[in-house]
XYZ file of C-alpha atoms in Angstrom:
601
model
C 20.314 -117.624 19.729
C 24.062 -118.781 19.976
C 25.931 -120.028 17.094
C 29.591 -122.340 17.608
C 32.972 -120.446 19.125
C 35.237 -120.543 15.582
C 37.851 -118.987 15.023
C 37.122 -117.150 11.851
C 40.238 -116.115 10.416
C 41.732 -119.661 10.161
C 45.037 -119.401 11.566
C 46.212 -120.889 14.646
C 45.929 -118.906 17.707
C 48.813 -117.654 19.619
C 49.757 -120.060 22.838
C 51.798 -119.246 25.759
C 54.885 -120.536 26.647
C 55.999 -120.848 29.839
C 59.669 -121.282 30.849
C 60.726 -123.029 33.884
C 64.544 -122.124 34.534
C 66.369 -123.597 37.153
C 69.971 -123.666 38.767
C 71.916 -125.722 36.502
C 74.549 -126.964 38.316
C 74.477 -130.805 39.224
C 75.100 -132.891 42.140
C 71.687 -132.142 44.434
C 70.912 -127.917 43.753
C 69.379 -128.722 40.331
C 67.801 -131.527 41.491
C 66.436 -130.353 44.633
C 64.835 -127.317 42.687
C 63.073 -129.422 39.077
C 60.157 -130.672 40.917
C 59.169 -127.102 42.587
C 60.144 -125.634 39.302
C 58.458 -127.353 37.063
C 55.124 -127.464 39.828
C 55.456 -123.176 39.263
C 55.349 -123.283 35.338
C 51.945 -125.832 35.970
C 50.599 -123.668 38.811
C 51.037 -120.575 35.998
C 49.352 -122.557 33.366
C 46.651 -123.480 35.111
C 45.886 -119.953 35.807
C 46.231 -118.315 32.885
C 44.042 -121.155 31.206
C 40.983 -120.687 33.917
C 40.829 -116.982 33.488
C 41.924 -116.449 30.028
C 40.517 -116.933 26.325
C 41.290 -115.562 23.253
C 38.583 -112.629 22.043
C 36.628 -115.803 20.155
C 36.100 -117.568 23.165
C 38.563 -120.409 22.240
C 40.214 -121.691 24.943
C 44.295 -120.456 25.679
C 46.025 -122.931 25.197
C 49.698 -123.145 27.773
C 53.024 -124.823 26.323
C 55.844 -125.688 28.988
C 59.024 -126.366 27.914
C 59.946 -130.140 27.848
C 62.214 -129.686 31.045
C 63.446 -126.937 33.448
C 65.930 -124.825 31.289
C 69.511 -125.223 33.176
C 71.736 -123.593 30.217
C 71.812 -122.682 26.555
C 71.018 -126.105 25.043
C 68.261 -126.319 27.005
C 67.059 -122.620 26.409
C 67.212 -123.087 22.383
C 65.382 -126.497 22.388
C 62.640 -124.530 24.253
C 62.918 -121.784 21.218
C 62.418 -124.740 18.690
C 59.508 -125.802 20.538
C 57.670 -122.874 20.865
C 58.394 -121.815 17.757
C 56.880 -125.577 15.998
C 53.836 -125.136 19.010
C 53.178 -121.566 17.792
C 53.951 -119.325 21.086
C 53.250 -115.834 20.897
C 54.284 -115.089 24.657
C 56.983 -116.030 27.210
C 56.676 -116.291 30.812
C 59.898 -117.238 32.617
C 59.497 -118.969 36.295
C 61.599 -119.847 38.481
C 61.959 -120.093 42.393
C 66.077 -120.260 42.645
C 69.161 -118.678 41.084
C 70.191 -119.459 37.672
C 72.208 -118.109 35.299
C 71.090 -115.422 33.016
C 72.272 -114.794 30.306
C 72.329 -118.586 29.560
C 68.688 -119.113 30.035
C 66.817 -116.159 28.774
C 64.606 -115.955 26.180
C 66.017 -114.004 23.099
C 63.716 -113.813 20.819
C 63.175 -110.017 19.906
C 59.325 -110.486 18.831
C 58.084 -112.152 21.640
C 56.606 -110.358 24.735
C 58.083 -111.723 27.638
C 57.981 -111.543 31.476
C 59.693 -113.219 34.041
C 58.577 -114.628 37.543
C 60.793 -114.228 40.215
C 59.751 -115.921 43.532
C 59.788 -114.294 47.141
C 61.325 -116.533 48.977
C 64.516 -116.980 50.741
C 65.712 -120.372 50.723
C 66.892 -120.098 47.197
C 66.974 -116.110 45.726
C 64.675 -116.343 43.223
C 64.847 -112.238 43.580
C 68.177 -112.597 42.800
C 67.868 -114.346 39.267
C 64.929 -111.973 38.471
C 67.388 -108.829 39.100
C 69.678 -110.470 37.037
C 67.982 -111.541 33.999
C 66.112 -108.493 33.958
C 69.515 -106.278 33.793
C 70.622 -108.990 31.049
C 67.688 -108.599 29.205
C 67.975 -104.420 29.582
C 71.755 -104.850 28.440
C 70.307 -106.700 25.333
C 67.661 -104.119 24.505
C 65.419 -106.888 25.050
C 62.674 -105.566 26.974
C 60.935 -107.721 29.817
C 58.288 -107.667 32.311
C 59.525 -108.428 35.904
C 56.790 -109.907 38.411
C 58.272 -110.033 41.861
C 55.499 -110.575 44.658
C 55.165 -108.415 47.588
C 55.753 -110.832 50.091
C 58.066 -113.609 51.525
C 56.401 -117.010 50.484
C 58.093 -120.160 51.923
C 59.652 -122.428 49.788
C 58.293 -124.908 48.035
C 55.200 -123.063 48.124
C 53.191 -123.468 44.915
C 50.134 -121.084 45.574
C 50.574 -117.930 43.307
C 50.030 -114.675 45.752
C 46.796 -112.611 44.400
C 49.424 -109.221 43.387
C 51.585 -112.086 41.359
C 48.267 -113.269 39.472
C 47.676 -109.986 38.680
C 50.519 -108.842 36.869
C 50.725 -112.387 35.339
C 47.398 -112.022 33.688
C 47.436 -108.617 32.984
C 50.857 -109.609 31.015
C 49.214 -112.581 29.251
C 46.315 -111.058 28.158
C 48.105 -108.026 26.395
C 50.883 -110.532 25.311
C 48.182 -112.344 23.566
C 46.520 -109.234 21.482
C 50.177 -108.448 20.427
C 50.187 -111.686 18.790
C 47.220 -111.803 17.952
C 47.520 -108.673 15.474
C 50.391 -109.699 13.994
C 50.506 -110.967 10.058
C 46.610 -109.858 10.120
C 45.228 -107.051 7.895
C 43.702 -103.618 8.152
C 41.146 -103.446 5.207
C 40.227 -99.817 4.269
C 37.052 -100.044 1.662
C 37.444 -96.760 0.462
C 39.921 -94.251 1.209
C 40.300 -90.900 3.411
C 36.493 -89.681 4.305
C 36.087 -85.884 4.333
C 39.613 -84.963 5.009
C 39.811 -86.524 7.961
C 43.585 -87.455 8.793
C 42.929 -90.882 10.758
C 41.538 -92.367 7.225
C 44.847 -92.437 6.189
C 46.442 -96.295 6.664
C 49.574 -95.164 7.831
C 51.848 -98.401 5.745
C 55.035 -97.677 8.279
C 52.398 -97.479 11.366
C 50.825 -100.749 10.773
C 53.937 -102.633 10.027
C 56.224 -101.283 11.964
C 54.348 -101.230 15.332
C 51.415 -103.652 14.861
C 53.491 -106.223 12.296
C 50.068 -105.647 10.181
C 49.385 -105.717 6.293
C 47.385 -102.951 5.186
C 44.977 -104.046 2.241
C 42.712 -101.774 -0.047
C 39.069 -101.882 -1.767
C 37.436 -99.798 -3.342
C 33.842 -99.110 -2.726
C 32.896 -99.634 -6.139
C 33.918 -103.661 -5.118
C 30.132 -103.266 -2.910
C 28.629 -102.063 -6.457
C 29.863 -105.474 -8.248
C 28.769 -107.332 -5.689
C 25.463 -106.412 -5.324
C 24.663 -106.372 -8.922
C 26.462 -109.623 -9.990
C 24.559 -111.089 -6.522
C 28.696 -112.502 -5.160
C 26.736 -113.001 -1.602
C 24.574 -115.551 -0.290
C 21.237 -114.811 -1.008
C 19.601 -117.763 1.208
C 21.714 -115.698 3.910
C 20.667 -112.503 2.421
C 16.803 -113.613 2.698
C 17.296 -114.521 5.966
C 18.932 -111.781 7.409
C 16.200 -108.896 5.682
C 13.529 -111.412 7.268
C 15.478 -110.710 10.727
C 15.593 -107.102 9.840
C 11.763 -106.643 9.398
C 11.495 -108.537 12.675
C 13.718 -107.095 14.904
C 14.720 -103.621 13.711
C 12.156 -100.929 14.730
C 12.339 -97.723 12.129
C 12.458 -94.082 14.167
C 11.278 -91.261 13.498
C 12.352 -89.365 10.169
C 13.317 -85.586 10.955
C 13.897 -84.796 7.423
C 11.921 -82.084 5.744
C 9.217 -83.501 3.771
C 10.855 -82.279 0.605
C 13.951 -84.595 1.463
C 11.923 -87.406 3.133
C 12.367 -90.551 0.882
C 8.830 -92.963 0.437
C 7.960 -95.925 1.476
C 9.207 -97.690 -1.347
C 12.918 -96.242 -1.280
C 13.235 -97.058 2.301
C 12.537 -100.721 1.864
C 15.171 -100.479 -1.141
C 17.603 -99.201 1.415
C 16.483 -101.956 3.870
C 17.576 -104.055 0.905
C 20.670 -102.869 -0.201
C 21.800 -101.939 3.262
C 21.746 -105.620 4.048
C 23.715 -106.515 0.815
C 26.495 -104.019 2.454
C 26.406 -105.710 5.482
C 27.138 -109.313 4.264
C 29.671 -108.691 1.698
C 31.561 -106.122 3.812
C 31.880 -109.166 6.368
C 32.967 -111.227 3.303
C 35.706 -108.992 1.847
C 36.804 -109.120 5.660
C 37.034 -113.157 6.768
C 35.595 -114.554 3.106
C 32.773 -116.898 2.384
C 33.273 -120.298 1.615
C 29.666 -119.952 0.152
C 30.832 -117.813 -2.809
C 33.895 -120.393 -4.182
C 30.368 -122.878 -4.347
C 28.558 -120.031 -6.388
C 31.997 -120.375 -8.596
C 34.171 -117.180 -6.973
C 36.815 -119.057 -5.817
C 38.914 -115.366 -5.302
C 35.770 -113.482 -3.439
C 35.807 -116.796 -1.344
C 39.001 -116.011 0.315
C 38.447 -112.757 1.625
C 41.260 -110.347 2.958
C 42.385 -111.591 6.035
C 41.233 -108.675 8.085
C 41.089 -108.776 11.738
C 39.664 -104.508 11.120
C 38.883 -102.497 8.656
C 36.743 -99.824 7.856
C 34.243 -97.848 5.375
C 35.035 -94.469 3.800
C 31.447 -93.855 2.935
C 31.158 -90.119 3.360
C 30.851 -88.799 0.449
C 31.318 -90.728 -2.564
C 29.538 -93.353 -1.501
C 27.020 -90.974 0.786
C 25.995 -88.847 -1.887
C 24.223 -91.736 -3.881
C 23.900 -95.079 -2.042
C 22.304 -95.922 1.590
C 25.099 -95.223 4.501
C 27.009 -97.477 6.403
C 25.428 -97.082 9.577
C 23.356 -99.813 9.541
C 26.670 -102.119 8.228
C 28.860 -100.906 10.427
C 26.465 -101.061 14.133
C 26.129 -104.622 13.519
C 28.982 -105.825 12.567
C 30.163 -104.424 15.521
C 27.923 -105.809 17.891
C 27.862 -109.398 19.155
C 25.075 -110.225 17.553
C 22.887 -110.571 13.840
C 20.858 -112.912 12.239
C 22.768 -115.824 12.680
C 22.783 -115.480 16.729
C 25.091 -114.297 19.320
C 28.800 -114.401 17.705
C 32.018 -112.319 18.409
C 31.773 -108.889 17.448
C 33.902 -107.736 13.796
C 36.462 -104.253 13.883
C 34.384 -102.165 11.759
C 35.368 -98.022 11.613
C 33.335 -95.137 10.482
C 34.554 -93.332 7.895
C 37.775 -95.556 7.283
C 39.573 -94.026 10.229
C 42.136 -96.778 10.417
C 43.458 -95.104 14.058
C 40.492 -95.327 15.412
C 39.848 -98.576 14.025
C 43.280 -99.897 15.584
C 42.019 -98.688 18.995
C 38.493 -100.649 18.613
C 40.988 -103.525 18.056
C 43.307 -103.272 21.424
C 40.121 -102.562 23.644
C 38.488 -105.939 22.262
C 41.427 -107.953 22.404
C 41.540 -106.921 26.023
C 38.195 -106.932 27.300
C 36.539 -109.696 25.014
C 34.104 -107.474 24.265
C 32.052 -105.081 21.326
C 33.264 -101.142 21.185
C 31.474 -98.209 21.027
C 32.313 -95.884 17.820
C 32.049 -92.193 18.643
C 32.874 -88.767 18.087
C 33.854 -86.823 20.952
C 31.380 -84.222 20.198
C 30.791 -81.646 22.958
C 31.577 -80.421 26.505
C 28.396 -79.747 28.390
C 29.536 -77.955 31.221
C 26.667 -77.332 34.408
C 26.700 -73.397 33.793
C 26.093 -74.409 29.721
C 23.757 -76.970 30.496
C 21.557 -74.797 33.225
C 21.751 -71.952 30.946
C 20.006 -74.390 27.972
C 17.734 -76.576 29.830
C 16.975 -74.464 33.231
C 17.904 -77.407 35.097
C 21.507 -78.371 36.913
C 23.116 -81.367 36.264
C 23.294 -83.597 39.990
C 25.465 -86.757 41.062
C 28.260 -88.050 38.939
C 27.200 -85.733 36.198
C 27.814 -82.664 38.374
C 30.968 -81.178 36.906
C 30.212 -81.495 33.264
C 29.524 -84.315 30.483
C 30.792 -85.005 27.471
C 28.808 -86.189 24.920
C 29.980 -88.868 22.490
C 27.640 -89.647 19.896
C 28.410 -90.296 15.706
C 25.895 -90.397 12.998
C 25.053 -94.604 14.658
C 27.338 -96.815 13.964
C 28.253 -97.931 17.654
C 27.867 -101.314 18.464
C 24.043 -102.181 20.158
C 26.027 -103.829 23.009
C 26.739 -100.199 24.040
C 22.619 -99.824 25.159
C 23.990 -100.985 28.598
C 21.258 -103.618 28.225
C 23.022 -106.657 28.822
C 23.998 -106.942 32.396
C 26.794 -108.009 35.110
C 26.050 -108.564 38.764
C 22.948 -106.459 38.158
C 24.581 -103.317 36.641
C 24.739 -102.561 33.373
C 27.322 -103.888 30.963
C 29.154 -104.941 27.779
C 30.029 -108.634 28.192
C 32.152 -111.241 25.873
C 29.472 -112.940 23.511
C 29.233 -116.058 25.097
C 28.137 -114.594 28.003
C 25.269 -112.902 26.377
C 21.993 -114.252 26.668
C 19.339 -114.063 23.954
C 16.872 -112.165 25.868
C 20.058 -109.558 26.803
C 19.759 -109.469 23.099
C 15.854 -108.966 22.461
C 16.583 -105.578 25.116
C 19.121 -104.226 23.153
C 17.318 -104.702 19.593
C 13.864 -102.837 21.685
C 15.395 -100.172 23.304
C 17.267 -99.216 19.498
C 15.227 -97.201 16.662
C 16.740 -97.568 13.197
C 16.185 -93.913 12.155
C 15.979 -92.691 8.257
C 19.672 -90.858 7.603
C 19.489 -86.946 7.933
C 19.615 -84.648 4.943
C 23.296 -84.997 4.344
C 23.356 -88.465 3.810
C 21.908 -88.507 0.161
C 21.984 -91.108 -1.057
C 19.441 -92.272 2.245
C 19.946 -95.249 4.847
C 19.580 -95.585 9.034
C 21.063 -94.612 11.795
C 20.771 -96.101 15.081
C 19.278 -94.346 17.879
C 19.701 -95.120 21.591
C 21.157 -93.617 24.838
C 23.665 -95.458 26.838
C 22.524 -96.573 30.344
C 24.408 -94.849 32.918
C 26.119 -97.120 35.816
C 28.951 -98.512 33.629
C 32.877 -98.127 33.925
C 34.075 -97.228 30.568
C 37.426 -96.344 28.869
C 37.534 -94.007 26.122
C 41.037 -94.199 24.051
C 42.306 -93.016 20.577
C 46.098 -93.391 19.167
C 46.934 -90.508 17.410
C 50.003 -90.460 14.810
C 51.870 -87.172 15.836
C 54.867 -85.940 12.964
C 58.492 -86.129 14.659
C 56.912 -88.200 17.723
C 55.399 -91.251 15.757
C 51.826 -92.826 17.397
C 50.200 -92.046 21.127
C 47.828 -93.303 23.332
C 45.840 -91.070 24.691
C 42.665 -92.821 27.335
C 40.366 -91.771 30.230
C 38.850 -94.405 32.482
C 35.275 -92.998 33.461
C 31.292 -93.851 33.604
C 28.545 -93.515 31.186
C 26.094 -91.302 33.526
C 22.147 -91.074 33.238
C 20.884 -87.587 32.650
C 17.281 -86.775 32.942
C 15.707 -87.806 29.942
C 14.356 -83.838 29.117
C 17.290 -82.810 30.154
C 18.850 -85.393 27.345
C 15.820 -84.478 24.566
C 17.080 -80.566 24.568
C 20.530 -81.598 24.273
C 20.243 -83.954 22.289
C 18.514 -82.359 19.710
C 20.899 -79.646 19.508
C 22.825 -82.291 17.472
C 21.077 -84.737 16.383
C 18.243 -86.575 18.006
C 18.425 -89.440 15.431
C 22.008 -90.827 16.638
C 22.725 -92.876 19.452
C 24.049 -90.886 22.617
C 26.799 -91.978 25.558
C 26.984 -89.328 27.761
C 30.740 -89.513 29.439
C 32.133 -88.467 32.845
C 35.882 -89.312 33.242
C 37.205 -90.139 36.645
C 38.420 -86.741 37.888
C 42.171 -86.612 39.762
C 42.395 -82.709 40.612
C 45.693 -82.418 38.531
C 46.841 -81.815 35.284
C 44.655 -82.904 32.614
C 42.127 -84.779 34.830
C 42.002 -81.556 37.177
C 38.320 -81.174 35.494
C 35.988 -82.592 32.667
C 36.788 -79.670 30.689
C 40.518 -80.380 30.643
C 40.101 -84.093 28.974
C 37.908 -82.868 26.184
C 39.886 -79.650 25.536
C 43.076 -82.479 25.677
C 41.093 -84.719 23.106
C 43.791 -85.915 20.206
C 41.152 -86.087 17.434
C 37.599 -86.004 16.684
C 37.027 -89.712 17.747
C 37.618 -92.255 20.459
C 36.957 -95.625 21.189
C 34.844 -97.663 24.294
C 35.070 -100.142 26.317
C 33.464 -101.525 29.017
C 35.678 -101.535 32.337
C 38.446 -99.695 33.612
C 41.310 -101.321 31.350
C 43.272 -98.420 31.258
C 46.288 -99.978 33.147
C 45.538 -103.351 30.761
C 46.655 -100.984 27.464
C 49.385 -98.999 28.993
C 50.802 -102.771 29.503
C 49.917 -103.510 25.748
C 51.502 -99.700 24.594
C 54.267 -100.434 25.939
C 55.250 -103.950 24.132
C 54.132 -101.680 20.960
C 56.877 -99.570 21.927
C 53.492 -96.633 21.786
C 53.882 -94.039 24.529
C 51.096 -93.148 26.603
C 49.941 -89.222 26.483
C 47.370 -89.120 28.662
C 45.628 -91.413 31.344
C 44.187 -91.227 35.061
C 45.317 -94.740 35.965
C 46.656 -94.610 39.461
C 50.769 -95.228 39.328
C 50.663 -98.797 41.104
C 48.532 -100.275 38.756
C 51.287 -99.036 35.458
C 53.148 -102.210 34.415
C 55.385 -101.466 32.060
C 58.838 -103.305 31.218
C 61.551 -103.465 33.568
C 63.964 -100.761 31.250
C 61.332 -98.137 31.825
C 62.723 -97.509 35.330
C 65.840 -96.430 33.603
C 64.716 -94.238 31.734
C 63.214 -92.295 34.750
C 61.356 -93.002 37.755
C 60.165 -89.252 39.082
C 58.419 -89.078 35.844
C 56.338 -92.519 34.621
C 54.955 -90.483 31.718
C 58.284 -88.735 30.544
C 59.774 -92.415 30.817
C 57.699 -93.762 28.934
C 58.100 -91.723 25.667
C 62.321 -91.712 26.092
C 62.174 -95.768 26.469
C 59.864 -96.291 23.778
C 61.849 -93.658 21.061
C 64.966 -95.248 22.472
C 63.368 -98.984 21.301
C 62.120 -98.129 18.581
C 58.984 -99.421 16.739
C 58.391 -103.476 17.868
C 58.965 -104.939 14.236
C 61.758 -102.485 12.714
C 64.395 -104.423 13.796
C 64.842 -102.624 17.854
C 65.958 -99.563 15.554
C 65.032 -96.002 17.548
C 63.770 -93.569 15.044
């Protein structure tokens, strides 16, 4: 059930560049230093290569500059190669002194770290310092990676707190360049007043370097009646749907329930919406043979989402059903990498999907953050107490199912429960997922008819839950809560559950608790919430996007990360150090967004 790693949007994938500088003067210092040098850039590439790939499963791919970078010359022929080799991150190593401001990397777009060694032979410490103050001088922020302890010279192992920073760097360094010159496709516009619909034009540009393209829903009507889709793929996908996707029950009053015959319609035309919103996404090189050489092309969207409530609601099938598997990391044509597909257009939302796969490989729950349960409400309800993990209170994140199948917990990870990349996902990890989901017939106030998912997440797994908000005066935020998904007992769930709505798929949500501030109590995060929706992912990778908000230039809110584990450009020190979080927002309103020019606002 696997189909081929491609890389669907048909541009080139960013590539690291690595950066050996060295001690340029002559005579025996530079030339006792190029071999261990050059053996550091190597012994960097080779680990970033085993432990990284892109979110399609291609391989990352490592440039190194032609030659350890003594001076300026040297420095801009690197530039001119990394810019012909397509390099979307720097990493600057080095084991000696050199001189700074003669062989840093300048380029303002890049993300960019530097390497120091430990080691005392040659003060590789020293350079780092250095560069680092050059590159804060410059308003050219830069990661600084300086290992904890003294490694003797000519030592070419990388220390385990060195390979951490290095790939947590690389990884968000990649989705930075990733994003950039992609789209955000809204099909639709602003669903039921909701705020996060709207595709903020300065947001996306500014901060992601992202072109925001529109659709109107009326583009799925065309479609479907002029047949611009592949109908041998259409056949075979409602073939797979009859097969694998197990109706629910149907709650709706029998005055509102819709027959047998209008179902299988909405099987039908649910379908339709599925292919062609794929299609306006990535294109179809199907439709330029069925003569739509325009349709073919598609929009170049790496996200986008579906307005659907109401216009489109109120008379045709919902997007549930579009949008869950999409999402997920599988369909009809086998196990592939999972598409950025929002609810209700919100573009925010959508833009936090994107991050979280970028950085964990993986598909993303969809959800509203719905309700606080706390153990007085839920004893008061149900007559029983909630026990273990789920002690001090739940929250319950559930939306009218469109989150990804991955997020049954059915695929698994040393034995637990988990969300995986797709080509770690096995077919039968699939079958599990597909049994354990009911497709249920839309509630009342979806019209025009449709499904919903319906499943409850397992409990066991480390989650994140994020949002970016866009805040007037302040610009965007990242707000996040590292946590678990938590098993409740299932009556317990049915009475809750039903107080909302039993046909939806449920995630019930503890975050990890720190006794102050906002994390004092479960209470506090919800009643902290930014907006009505969030984002999951599998595995704490909280400290993985404070690294990525900060080469956004996006301050971070909100977050129970522990301090040691916030990387975060050198300049941030400067802008405080008694408080990360106030820092954060002075250093990144003092930058400015990434791709308006280093202006502050």
């Amino acid at each position: 059930m696997s189909t081929p790693i491609v890389n669907r949007l048909n541009v080139p994938m960013p590539k690291i560049g690595i950066r050996p500088t060295v001690d340029g003067r002559r005579g025996g210092i530079r030339e006792s230093l190029e071999d261990i040098t050059m053996n550091m850039a190597h012994a960097v590439a080779k680990l970033l290569s085993e432990n990284i790939r892109h979110s399609n499963g291609l391989p990352v791919e490592c440039v190194i500059a032609d030659s350890c970078i003594g001076g300026v010359a040297e420095a801009a022929q690197t530039a001119e190669k990394f810019a012909r080799e397509g390099v979307g991150v720097s990493i600057t190593v080095t084991p000696s002194w050199c001189y700074p401001l003669e062989t840093m990397d300048t380029d303002p777009l890049i993300p960019k770290a530097i390497w120091g060694f430990n080691g005392t032979d040659r003060p590789g410490a020293v350079y780092l310092a250095a560069v680092l103050a050059a590159h804060n001088q410059k308003g050219l922020p830069a990661f600084g990676i300086y290992g904890k302890d003294v490694q003797d010279f000519g030592d070419d192992s990388i220390p385990a707190d060195v390979q951490e920073k290095l790939i947590r760097f690389a990884k968000a360094g990649l989705a930075v360049a990733t994003i950039r010159g992609k789209a955000y496709l809204s099909l639709g516009s602003v669903s039921m007043g909701i705020a996060g619909c709207i595709a903020d034009e300065s947001f996306f540009h500014e901060y992601l370097g992202m072109r925001n393209e529109y659709v109107d829903m009326t583009e799925f009507v065309r479609r479907m009646e002029r047949g611009i889709y592949d109908k041998e793929e259409y056949e075979k996908a409602l073939r797979w749907v009859k097969e694998h996707c197990r109706e629910g029950e149907d709650v709706n009053p029998d005055h509102l329930k819709r027959t047998r015959e209008q179902k299988d319609r909405d099987w039908e035309t649910v379908v339709k919406m599925t292919l062609i919103a794929r299609d306006l996404m990535v294109g179809n090189p199907k439709l330029a043979e069925m003569g739509y050489g325009e349709e073919a092309l598609g929009h170049h969207a790496i996200a986008a989402g579906f307005q659907g409530q109401r216009q489109w609601t109120d008379h045709y099938p919902n997007g549930d059903f579009m949008e869950a598997i999409l999402t997920s990391s599988f369909d009809w044509n086998g196990i592939r990498e999972p598409y950025i597909m929002s609810t209700e257009n919100d573009a925010l939302n959508a833009v936090t999907m994107l991050l979280g796969h970028l950085l964990t490989d993986a598909a993303q729950i969809f959800a509203d953050v719905r309700t606080y349960w706390s153990p007085e409400a839920v004893k008061r309800v149900t007559g029983k107490e909630l026990e273990g993990m789920a002690a001090g209170g739940i929250i319950h994140l559930i939306n009218s199912g469109p989150a990804a199948l991955d997020g049954t917990g059915q695929q698994t990870k040393d034995g637990a429960p988990a969300m995986k990349p797709f080509w770690e996902i096995t077919g039968e990890e699939v079958e599990k997922c597909l049994q354990v989901t009911k497709w249920c017939p839309a509630v009342d106030f979806f019209r025009g008819g449709g499904f919903s998912t319906d499943f409850q997440t397992k409990g066991g797994m480390p989650v994140t839950m994020a949002r970016i908000n866009l805040v007037k005066g302040l610009g965007p935020v990242l707000q996040l809560a590292e946590g678990y998904t938590v098993d409740i007992p299932q009556d317990v769930h049915d009475i809750l559950d039903q107080r909302t709505n039993q046909t939806w798929p449920t995630t019930w949500f503890v975050p990890n608790l720190t006794g102050e501030g906002v994390f004092k109590d479960v209470y506090s995060v919800m009643n902290n919430w930014g907006s009505n929706h969030c984002a999951l992912s599998y595995g704490h990778i909280g400290a993985d996007l404070i690294t990525l908000a900060s080469m956004l230039r996006i301050p971070v809110s909100m977050h129970n990360v522990p301090a040691e584990k916030c990387f975060r450009p050198s300049a941030w020190s400067a802008f405080g150090t008694a408080d990360a979080e106030g820092a954060d927002f002075r250093a990144c309103a003092a930058y400015g967004p990434l791709y308006a020019g280093g202006r502050g606002r």
